[in-house]
């Protein structure tokens, strides 16, 4: 329930009261004597579902921006007339109990902090996220998501679009672009300092060392987080769910990938930086498209006969921009997804073939330790480089012909040229009895045997 207080301008008193009487609202009127061009103050309780249609009708009656409207949450109203009114607007259920457009704009605006505070919080988030990625600490990265104030700007931009609020729309997009830029710049600076200080040695594959691969070579499943975040963000705003939890979800789609851009730039990995930047843009488009579509489907747009068309055109325009951009950028993600499927299939097939080959009598002394499919590291669109088979045995030397034999078995499962590399590990057991307390030494005694097409 809500409690409305409307300050009625001069000459509009009768129009306001006619609307309220026609709708059946039980109101109280007080004369306004401040001399500021106001005629009266009208106060009355109203069902939550009735706030939006009532304000729309008042606007159509000519009560526009010159009137002041205050909407207050009400705990309870004891009145038979109000119970009848609530039943009429509830329509037999709670499906219509959504936040009004007018309140929605206010809530979206409140979730967007002052720019100075927004900048400070994002810089802190960038530092924490970069440190977490460099230290390979998921807990620290999650902490960076919690403090990032990205929910408000993402929602404000799209609320502004569908309700025709240009200021809210401009603020939302400005905050989003500036925020992502700040995170990337701060991450570049921190990663450069870490590299110069020797905290992460130069020359190492920083992507493999810090588990950044999923962010520099994203696949289509990455879209699920961003699309879900956009939908959940709007539902949290309109249905009263926890904004804090949804804010973490939106930050999860933007903060770590932005920090990954900064880290890979600092390491001079242009391909990986492009992959991470692509994920940032895709997630931004996905969040905004999902939020915009959810708002429009839920009916958050001006309902008056003269307001729908001006708002519909910008909404469709932005939706088309988001959608087309997303489709274009999703193509590389689809390629990465197909590569992931192919790599998984090749891994499974290679393990089966290796076990079958080593089961042959001439290889009785050898056992398969590991079968790994390695990619070429050419981010963001990688390809299969080689299959590395690690076998163990008691003899220190390589087994003649084994690499060729494995290549012939594994090669047909690959779509392109393939290198099959065999690495030997010698197992030595010390002590007279092979017991559970026996000491096992494993060391790589040879390099690899390779077979190339």
Short mmCIF file of C-alpha atoms in Angstrom, two decimals:
data_model
loop_
_atom_site.label_atom_id
_atom_site.label_comp_id
_atom_site.label_asym_id
_atom_site.label_seq_id
_atom_site.Cartn_x
_atom_site.Cartn_y
_atom_site.Cartn_z
CA UNK A 1 0.00 0.00 0.00
CA UNK A 2 1.01 3.58 -0.60
CA UNK A 3 0.02 6.96 0.86
CA UNK A 4 -0.03 9.84 -1.63
CA UNK A 5 0.25 13.53 -0.93
CA UNK A 6 -0.50 15.77 -3.90
CA UNK A 7 0.12 19.52 -3.80
CA UNK A 8 -2.42 20.87 -6.28
CA UNK A 9 -1.59 24.01 -8.31
CA UNK A 10 -3.99 26.93 -8.64
CA UNK A 11 -6.88 26.20 -10.98
CA UNK A 12 -6.45 22.41 -10.85
CA UNK A 13 -8.19 21.60 -7.58
CA UNK A 14 -11.51 20.60 -9.12
CA UNK A 15 -9.84 18.49 -11.80
CA UNK A 16 -7.86 16.52 -9.21
CA UNK A 17 -10.86 15.95 -6.95
CA UNK A 18 -13.00 14.82 -9.90
CA UNK A 19 -10.45 12.16 -10.78
CA UNK A 20 -10.23 10.92 -7.19
CA UNK A 21 -14.00 10.79 -6.77
CA UNK A 22 -14.43 9.03 -10.08
CA UNK A 23 -11.89 6.38 -9.01
CA UNK A 24 -13.47 6.01 -5.58
CA UNK A 25 -10.57 7.19 -3.44
CA UNK A 26 -11.24 8.37 0.12
CA UNK A 27 -9.21 11.58 0.40
CA UNK A 28 -8.59 14.51 2.74
CA UNK A 29 -8.13 18.06 1.42
CA UNK A 30 -6.24 20.87 3.15
CA UNK A 31 -6.10 24.44 1.84
CA UNK A 32 -2.65 25.69 0.89
CA UNK A 33 -1.95 29.17 2.28
CA UNK A 34 1.76 29.59 1.56
CA UNK A 35 1.11 31.87 -1.40
CA UNK A 36 3.32 29.83 -3.73
CA UNK A 37 0.70 29.27 -6.37
CA UNK A 38 -0.68 26.11 -4.78
CA UNK A 39 -4.39 25.69 -4.09
CA UNK A 40 -4.58 22.64 -1.82
CA UNK A 41 -2.91 19.51 -0.51
CA UNK A 42 -4.73 16.22 -1.04
CA UNK A 43 -3.82 13.13 0.99
CA UNK A 44 -5.18 9.62 0.59
CA UNK A 45 -4.19 5.93 0.79
CA UNK A 46 -3.95 3.98 -2.46
CA UNK A 47 -3.28 0.33 -3.40
CA UNK A 48 0.18 -0.19 -4.83
CA UNK A 49 -1.29 -1.35 -8.13
CA UNK A 50 -3.32 1.86 -8.45
CA UNK A 51 -0.45 4.36 -8.14
CA UNK A 52 0.64 4.25 -11.77
CA UNK A 53 -2.81 4.37 -13.45
CA UNK A 54 -3.92 7.14 -11.08
CA UNK A 55 -0.89 9.33 -11.80
CA UNK A 56 -1.31 8.66 -15.53
CA UNK A 57 -4.94 9.76 -15.37
CA UNK A 58 -4.02 12.90 -13.43
CA UNK A 59 -1.45 13.71 -16.09
CA UNK A 60 -4.03 13.28 -18.84
CA UNK A 61 -6.28 15.63 -16.87
CA UNK A 62 -3.62 18.32 -17.11
CA UNK A 63 -1.98 17.81 -13.72
CA UNK A 64 1.64 17.63 -14.84
CA UNK A 65 5.02 18.68 -13.50
CA UNK A 66 3.63 21.74 -11.76
CA UNK A 67 2.00 19.46 -9.17
CA UNK A 68 4.09 17.92 -6.40
CA UNK A 69 3.45 14.22 -5.64
CA UNK A 70 4.89 12.36 -2.65
CA UNK A 71 4.55 8.57 -2.50
CA UNK A 72 5.00 6.99 0.94
CA UNK A 73 4.94 3.32 1.95
CA UNK A 74 1.96 2.57 4.20
CA UNK A 75 1.91 -0.28 6.71
CA UNK A 76 -1.86 -0.79 6.86
CA UNK A 77 -5.18 0.92 6.22
CA UNK A 78 -8.29 0.01 8.26
CA UNK A 79 -11.20 0.92 6.05
CA UNK A 80 -13.96 -1.03 4.32
CA UNK A 81 -13.90 1.36 1.38
CA UNK A 82 -10.16 0.87 0.96
CA UNK A 83 -10.56 -2.92 1.10
CA UNK A 84 -13.04 -2.70 -1.78
CA UNK A 85 -10.70 -0.44 -3.72
CA UNK A 86 -7.75 -2.77 -3.17
CA UNK A 87 -9.80 -5.75 -4.35
CA UNK A 88 -10.75 -3.89 -7.52
CA UNK A 89 -7.16 -3.07 -8.38
CA UNK A 90 -5.66 -6.42 -7.32
CA UNK A 91 -7.80 -8.24 -9.88
CA UNK A 92 -7.90 -11.35 -7.78
CA UNK A 93 -4.17 -11.77 -7.22
CA UNK A 94 -0.76 -10.22 -6.79
CA UNK A 95 0.28 -10.21 -10.43
CA UNK A 96 -0.28 -6.50 -10.74
CA UNK A 97 1.63 -5.49 -7.61
CA UNK A 98 4.58 -3.96 -9.39
CA UNK A 99 6.34 -0.70 -8.70
CA UNK A 100 4.86 2.26 -10.55
CA UNK A 101 6.86 3.97 -13.28
CA UNK A 102 7.14 7.12 -11.23
CA UNK A 103 8.55 5.28 -8.23
CA UNK A 104 10.72 3.17 -10.53
CA UNK A 105 12.49 6.26 -11.84
CA UNK A 106 13.12 7.45 -8.30
CA UNK A 107 14.53 4.08 -7.19
CA UNK A 108 16.82 3.83 -10.23
CA UNK A 109 18.07 7.34 -9.53
CA UNK A 110 18.71 6.51 -5.87
CA UNK A 111 20.74 3.43 -6.80
CA UNK A 112 23.12 5.62 -8.82
CA UNK A 113 25.59 7.17 -6.34
CA UNK A 114 27.28 10.56 -6.74
CA UNK A 115 30.05 10.34 -9.32
CA UNK A 116 32.84 10.98 -6.80
CA UNK A 117 31.71 8.10 -4.58
CA UNK A 118 31.14 5.93 -7.66
CA UNK A 119 34.70 6.59 -8.82
CA UNK A 120 36.27 5.79 -5.46
CA UNK A 121 34.32 2.56 -5.02
CA UNK A 122 35.13 1.39 -8.55
CA UNK A 123 38.82 2.14 -8.15
CA UNK A 124 38.87 0.12 -4.93
CA UNK A 125 37.02 -2.68 -6.70
CA UNK A 126 39.51 -2.58 -9.59
CA UNK A 127 42.49 -2.86 -7.24
CA UNK A 128 40.94 -5.75 -5.34
CA UNK A 129 39.90 -7.59 -8.52
CA UNK A 130 43.33 -7.19 -10.11
CA UNK A 131 45.07 -8.39 -6.97
CA UNK A 132 42.69 -11.33 -6.75
CA UNK A 133 43.31 -12.38 -10.34
CA UNK A 134 47.09 -12.02 -10.04
CA UNK A 135 47.06 -14.00 -6.78
CA UNK A 136 44.64 -16.55 -8.27
CA UNK A 137 42.26 -16.01 -5.35
CA UNK A 138 38.53 -16.44 -6.17
CA UNK A 139 37.57 -15.17 -2.70
CA UNK A 140 39.32 -11.84 -3.30
CA UNK A 141 37.72 -11.47 -6.74
CA UNK A 142 34.29 -12.05 -5.18
CA UNK A 143 35.07 -9.30 -2.68
CA UNK A 144 35.72 -6.93 -5.57
CA UNK A 145 32.28 -7.74 -7.02
CA UNK A 146 30.53 -7.01 -3.73
CA UNK A 147 31.80 -3.42 -3.48
CA UNK A 148 31.30 -2.43 -7.14
CA UNK A 149 28.29 -0.04 -7.45
CA UNK A 150 27.28 -1.06 -10.98
CA UNK A 151 23.63 -1.94 -10.46
CA UNK A 152 22.27 1.60 -10.47
CA UNK A 153 23.84 2.79 -13.75
CA UNK A 154 22.82 -0.37 -15.61
CA UNK A 155 19.21 0.01 -14.55
CA UNK A 156 19.02 3.80 -14.75
CA UNK A 157 19.97 3.87 -18.43
CA UNK A 158 17.19 1.51 -19.46
CA UNK A 159 14.57 2.95 -17.12
CA UNK A 160 15.36 6.30 -18.70
CA UNK A 161 14.87 4.87 -22.21
CA UNK A 162 11.46 3.25 -21.66
CA UNK A 163 10.05 6.11 -19.56
CA UNK A 164 11.40 8.95 -21.68
CA UNK A 165 13.65 10.33 -18.94
CA UNK A 166 16.61 11.71 -20.88
CA UNK A 167 18.59 12.74 -17.81
CA UNK A 168 18.36 9.26 -16.27
CA UNK A 169 19.32 7.61 -19.55
CA UNK A 170 22.34 9.87 -20.08
CA UNK A 171 23.52 9.40 -16.51
CA UNK A 172 23.23 5.62 -16.73
CA UNK A 173 25.22 5.24 -19.94
CA UNK A 174 27.84 7.77 -18.83
CA UNK A 175 28.38 5.93 -15.56
CA UNK A 176 28.65 2.55 -17.29
CA UNK A 177 31.22 3.63 -19.87
CA UNK A 178 33.24 5.70 -17.41
CA UNK A 179 33.14 2.92 -14.83
CA UNK A 180 34.46 0.21 -17.11
CA UNK A 181 37.15 2.55 -18.42
CA UNK A 182 38.29 3.41 -14.90
CA UNK A 183 38.54 -0.26 -13.92
CA UNK A 184 40.64 -1.07 -17.00
CA UNK A 185 43.02 1.87 -16.49
CA UNK A 186 43.45 1.12 -12.77
CA UNK A 187 44.07 -2.56 -13.54
CA UNK A 188 46.73 -1.71 -16.12
CA UNK A 189 48.52 0.51 -13.60
CA UNK A 190 48.40 -2.06 -10.79
CA UNK A 191 49.45 -4.94 -13.05
CA UNK A 192 52.38 -2.90 -14.37
CA UNK A 193 53.50 -2.18 -10.80
CA UNK A 194 53.20 -5.86 -9.90
CA UNK A 195 55.25 -6.84 -12.91
CA UNK A 196 57.95 -4.24 -12.32
CA UNK A 197 58.14 -5.24 -8.66
CA UNK A 198 58.67 -8.86 -9.65
CA UNK A 199 55.56 -10.09 -7.91
CA UNK A 200 54.68 -11.82 -11.15
CA UNK A 201 57.84 -12.52 -13.19
CA UNK A 202 58.04 -11.30 -16.76
CA UNK A 203 58.07 -13.94 -19.44
CA UNK A 204 55.59 -16.28 -17.79
CA UNK A 205 52.24 -17.12 -19.35
CA UNK A 206 50.22 -14.97 -16.99
CA UNK A 207 46.96 -16.36 -18.36
CA UNK A 208 47.88 -19.93 -17.43
CA UNK A 209 49.52 -18.84 -14.18
CA UNK A 210 46.50 -17.01 -12.81
CA UNK A 211 43.53 -18.83 -14.31
CA UNK A 212 42.49 -15.96 -16.57
CA UNK A 213 41.78 -18.16 -19.56
CA UNK A 214 38.00 -18.19 -19.24
CA UNK A 215 37.99 -14.38 -19.41
CA UNK A 216 40.40 -13.91 -22.30
CA UNK A 217 38.86 -16.69 -24.39
CA UNK A 218 35.15 -16.47 -23.45
CA UNK A 219 32.48 -18.74 -24.90
CA UNK A 220 28.73 -18.40 -25.37
CA UNK A 221 28.03 -19.54 -21.83
CA UNK A 222 29.50 -16.22 -20.68
CA UNK A 223 26.37 -14.55 -22.04
CA UNK A 224 24.19 -16.38 -19.53
CA UNK A 225 25.63 -14.42 -16.59
CA UNK A 226 25.14 -11.03 -18.25
CA UNK A 227 21.65 -11.73 -19.60
CA UNK A 228 20.56 -13.15 -16.25
CA UNK A 229 22.04 -10.15 -14.46
CA UNK A 230 20.07 -7.70 -16.61
CA UNK A 231 16.76 -9.51 -16.07
CA UNK A 232 17.36 -10.03 -12.36
CA UNK A 233 18.34 -6.39 -11.94
CA UNK A 234 15.02 -5.15 -13.29
CA UNK A 235 13.05 -7.69 -11.28
CA UNK A 236 14.86 -6.65 -8.11
CA UNK A 237 13.94 -3.05 -8.81
CA UNK A 238 10.30 -3.70 -9.67
CA UNK A 239 9.44 -6.59 -7.35
CA UNK A 240 11.40 -5.73 -4.22
CA UNK A 241 14.06 -8.44 -4.38
CA UNK A 242 17.52 -7.88 -2.89
CA UNK A 243 19.36 -5.32 -5.01
CA UNK A 244 22.65 -6.13 -3.25
CA UNK A 245 22.71 -9.73 -4.49
CA UNK A 246 21.80 -8.72 -8.04
CA UNK A 247 24.45 -6.00 -7.94
CA UNK A 248 27.08 -8.67 -7.28
CA UNK A 249 25.80 -10.58 -10.31
CA UNK A 250 26.15 -7.54 -12.57
CA UNK A 251 29.62 -6.82 -11.15
CA UNK A 252 30.60 -10.45 -11.83
CA UNK A 253 29.90 -9.85 -15.52
CA UNK A 254 31.95 -6.65 -15.73
CA UNK A 255 34.63 -6.26 -13.04
CA UNK A 256 36.79 -9.43 -13.51
CA UNK A 257 36.82 -9.18 -17.35
CA UNK A 258 37.74 -5.47 -17.13
CA UNK A 259 40.56 -6.31 -14.72
CA UNK A 260 41.65 -9.08 -17.09
CA UNK A 261 41.96 -6.50 -19.87
CA UNK A 262 44.29 -4.42 -17.70
CA UNK A 263 46.44 -7.41 -16.69
CA UNK A 264 46.88 -8.71 -20.24
CA UNK A 265 47.67 -5.21 -21.53
CA UNK A 266 50.35 -4.87 -18.86
CA UNK A 267 51.82 -8.20 -19.96
CA UNK A 268 51.77 -7.19 -23.63
CA UNK A 269 49.36 -9.97 -24.60
CA UNK A 270 47.35 -8.15 -27.25
CA UNK A 271 45.29 -11.15 -28.34
CA UNK A 272 44.27 -11.99 -24.78
CA UNK A 273 43.46 -8.32 -24.13
CA UNK A 274 41.19 -8.24 -27.20
CA UNK A 275 39.42 -11.37 -25.96
CA UNK A 276 38.82 -9.91 -22.51
CA UNK A 277 37.73 -6.55 -23.95
CA UNK A 278 35.30 -8.35 -26.23
CA UNK A 279 33.79 -10.08 -23.21
CA UNK A 280 33.38 -6.73 -21.43
CA UNK A 281 31.53 -5.21 -24.41
CA UNK A 282 29.39 -8.33 -24.89
CA UNK A 283 28.41 -8.31 -21.23
CA UNK A 284 27.55 -4.61 -21.32
CA UNK A 285 25.34 -5.14 -24.36
CA UNK A 286 23.74 -8.23 -22.82
CA UNK A 287 22.92 -6.53 -19.51
CA UNK A 288 21.36 -3.51 -21.20
CA UNK A 289 19.44 -5.55 -23.79
CA UNK A 290 18.02 -7.89 -21.14
CA UNK A 291 17.09 -5.00 -18.86
CA UNK A 292 15.48 -3.03 -21.69
CA UNK A 293 13.46 -6.00 -22.94
CA UNK A 294 12.31 -6.91 -19.43
CA UNK A 295 11.13 -3.35 -18.74
CA UNK A 296 9.26 -3.05 -22.01
CA UNK A 297 7.56 -6.45 -21.70
CA UNK A 298 6.56 -5.62 -18.12
CA UNK A 299 4.79 -2.49 -19.38
CA UNK A 300 7.14 0.16 -17.96
CA UNK A 301 6.50 2.84 -20.53
CA UNK A 302 4.23 5.88 -20.72
CA UNK A 303 0.65 4.73 -21.23
CA UNK A 304 -0.94 7.96 -22.47
CA UNK A 305 -2.03 8.22 -26.13
CA UNK A 306 0.57 10.92 -26.82
CA UNK A 307 3.42 9.33 -24.85
CA UNK A 308 3.71 5.80 -26.21
CA UNK A 309 4.99 6.59 -29.70
CA UNK A 310 7.84 8.93 -28.69
CA UNK A 311 9.07 6.31 -26.24
CA UNK A 312 8.55 3.27 -28.42
CA UNK A 313 10.84 4.49 -31.21
CA UNK A 314 13.90 5.15 -28.99
CA UNK A 315 13.32 1.84 -27.20
CA UNK A 316 13.27 -0.13 -30.44
CA UNK A 317 16.30 1.81 -31.67
CA UNK A 318 18.38 1.02 -28.60
CA UNK A 319 17.18 -2.59 -28.61
CA UNK A 320 18.30 -2.92 -32.24
CA UNK A 321 21.71 -1.40 -31.46
CA UNK A 322 22.22 -3.72 -28.50
CA UNK A 323 20.96 -6.76 -30.39
CA UNK A 324 22.97 -6.24 -33.58
CA UNK A 325 26.13 -5.47 -31.63
CA UNK A 326 25.62 -8.57 -29.55
CA UNK A 327 25.11 -10.79 -32.59
CA UNK A 328 28.27 -9.47 -34.25
CA UNK A 329 30.42 -9.94 -31.15
CA UNK A 330 28.86 -13.30 -30.30
CA UNK A 331 30.30 -14.88 -33.45
CA UNK A 332 33.84 -15.27 -32.00
CA UNK A 333 32.29 -16.58 -28.79
CA UNK A 334 30.49 -19.24 -30.81
CA UNK A 335 33.85 -20.25 -32.33
CA UNK A 336 35.39 -20.60 -28.87
CA UNK A 337 32.40 -22.68 -27.75
CA UNK A 338 32.83 -25.04 -30.70
CA UNK A 339 36.55 -25.31 -29.90
CA UNK A 340 35.69 -26.24 -26.31
CA UNK A 341 33.38 -28.99 -27.52
CA UNK A 342 36.00 -30.26 -29.97
CA UNK A 343 38.72 -30.20 -27.32
CA UNK A 344 36.56 -32.20 -24.92
CA UNK A 345 35.73 -34.77 -27.60
CA UNK A 346 39.38 -35.03 -28.65
CA UNK A 347 40.46 -35.46 -25.03
CA UNK A 348 38.01 -38.31 -24.48
CA UNK A 349 38.89 -39.99 -27.77
CA UNK A 350 42.64 -39.65 -27.14
CA UNK A 351 42.35 -41.21 -23.68
CA UNK A 352 40.44 -44.16 -25.12
CA UNK A 353 42.96 -44.66 -27.95
CA UNK A 354 45.96 -44.40 -25.60
CA UNK A 355 44.49 -47.02 -23.28
CA UNK A 356 43.76 -49.29 -26.23
CA UNK A 357 47.31 -48.96 -27.62
CA UNK A 358 49.01 -49.49 -24.26
CA UNK A 359 46.88 -52.61 -23.73
CA UNK A 360 48.78 -54.31 -26.55
CA UNK A 361 51.29 -56.97 -25.41
CA UNK A 362 54.44 -55.11 -26.51
CA UNK A 363 53.58 -52.24 -24.15
CA UNK A 364 52.93 -54.29 -21.03
CA UNK A 365 55.57 -52.36 -19.09
CA UNK A 366 53.99 -48.98 -19.79
CA UNK A 367 51.04 -47.25 -18.16
CA UNK A 368 49.17 -44.09 -19.10
CA UNK A 369 49.64 -41.31 -16.57
CA UNK A 370 47.98 -38.40 -18.32
CA UNK A 371 46.56 -37.37 -21.67
CA UNK A 372 46.32 -33.61 -22.25
CA UNK A 373 45.10 -31.58 -25.22
CA UNK A 374 47.10 -28.34 -25.45
CA UNK A 375 46.00 -25.23 -27.36
CA UNK A 376 48.32 -22.90 -29.25
CA UNK A 377 47.72 -19.90 -26.94
CA UNK A 378 46.77 -17.62 -29.85
CA UNK A 379 44.05 -15.70 -27.98
CA UNK A 380 41.22 -15.06 -28.27
CA UNK A 381 40.51 -17.66 -31.00
CA UNK A 382 42.80 -20.57 -30.25
CA UNK A 383 43.18 -23.92 -31.98
CA UNK A 384 44.41 -27.37 -30.97
CA UNK A 385 48.21 -27.49 -31.02
CA UNK A 386 49.13 -30.93 -29.71
CA UNK A 387 48.13 -33.94 -27.68
CA UNK A 388 50.63 -34.72 -24.92
CA UNK A 389 50.61 -38.30 -23.66
CA UNK A 390 52.53 -39.01 -20.46
CA UNK A 391 53.38 -42.67 -19.85
CA UNK A 392 55.30 -44.31 -17.02
CA UNK A 393 57.45 -47.40 -16.94
CA UNK A 394 60.51 -48.91 -15.32
CA UNK A 395 62.80 -48.51 -18.32
CA UNK A 396 64.50 -45.10 -18.69
CA UNK A 397 64.38 -44.87 -22.48
CA UNK A 398 61.56 -44.09 -24.91
CA UNK A 399 59.68 -46.93 -26.55
CA UNK A 400 60.54 -47.05 -30.29
CA UNK A 401 57.57 -46.44 -32.54
CA UNK A 402 55.11 -45.64 -29.76
CA UNK A 403 54.66 -42.00 -30.80
CA UNK A 404 53.91 -43.01 -34.39
CA UNK A 405 51.53 -45.70 -33.20
CA UNK A 406 49.64 -43.21 -31.00
CA UNK A 407 49.55 -40.63 -33.76
CA UNK A 408 47.91 -43.08 -36.15
CA UNK A 409 45.30 -43.86 -33.50
CA UNK A 410 44.57 -40.29 -32.35
CA UNK A 411 45.06 -38.37 -35.62
CA UNK A 412 41.73 -39.33 -37.24
CA UNK A 413 39.85 -37.73 -34.32
CA UNK A 414 41.23 -34.26 -35.11
CA UNK A 415 39.84 -31.90 -37.73
CA UNK A 416 43.25 -30.50 -38.69
CA UNK A 417 47.00 -31.00 -38.40
CA UNK A 418 47.96 -32.48 -35.07
CA UNK A 419 51.13 -33.13 -33.09
CA UNK A 420 51.18 -36.14 -30.79
CA UNK A 421 53.89 -35.87 -28.16
CA UNK A 422 54.85 -38.69 -25.82
CA UNK A 423 56.58 -37.94 -22.56
CA UNK A 424 58.13 -40.69 -20.46
CA UNK A 425 58.20 -40.79 -16.70
CA UNK A 426 60.36 -43.44 -15.03
CA UNK A 427 58.94 -44.94 -11.87
CA UNK A 428 61.42 -46.32 -9.35
CA UNK A 429 60.45 -48.21 -6.23
CA UNK A 430 62.90 -48.46 -3.37
CA UNK A 431 62.87 -51.11 -0.67
CA UNK A 432 62.67 -54.85 -0.72
CA UNK A 433 58.92 -55.08 -0.35
CA UNK A 434 56.32 -53.20 -2.35
CA UNK A 435 54.27 -51.95 0.52
CA UNK A 436 52.19 -48.88 1.10
CA UNK A 437 55.19 -47.32 2.80
CA UNK A 438 57.48 -47.77 -0.20
CA UNK A 439 58.97 -44.53 -1.57
CA UNK A 440 58.14 -43.74 -5.17
CA UNK A 441 60.30 -41.35 -7.19
CA UNK A 442 58.93 -39.89 -10.38
CA UNK A 443 61.06 -37.69 -12.60
CA UNK A 444 60.95 -36.76 -16.22
CA UNK A 445 63.96 -38.58 -17.67
CA UNK A 446 63.55 -37.82 -21.35
CA UNK A 447 62.05 -35.10 -23.42
CA UNK A 448 59.37 -36.20 -25.77
CA UNK A 449 58.91 -38.31 -28.80
CA UNK A 450 56.87 -36.51 -31.40
CA UNK A 451 54.95 -37.51 -34.46
CA UNK A 452 53.86 -34.88 -36.94
CA UNK A 453 51.65 -35.25 -39.99
#
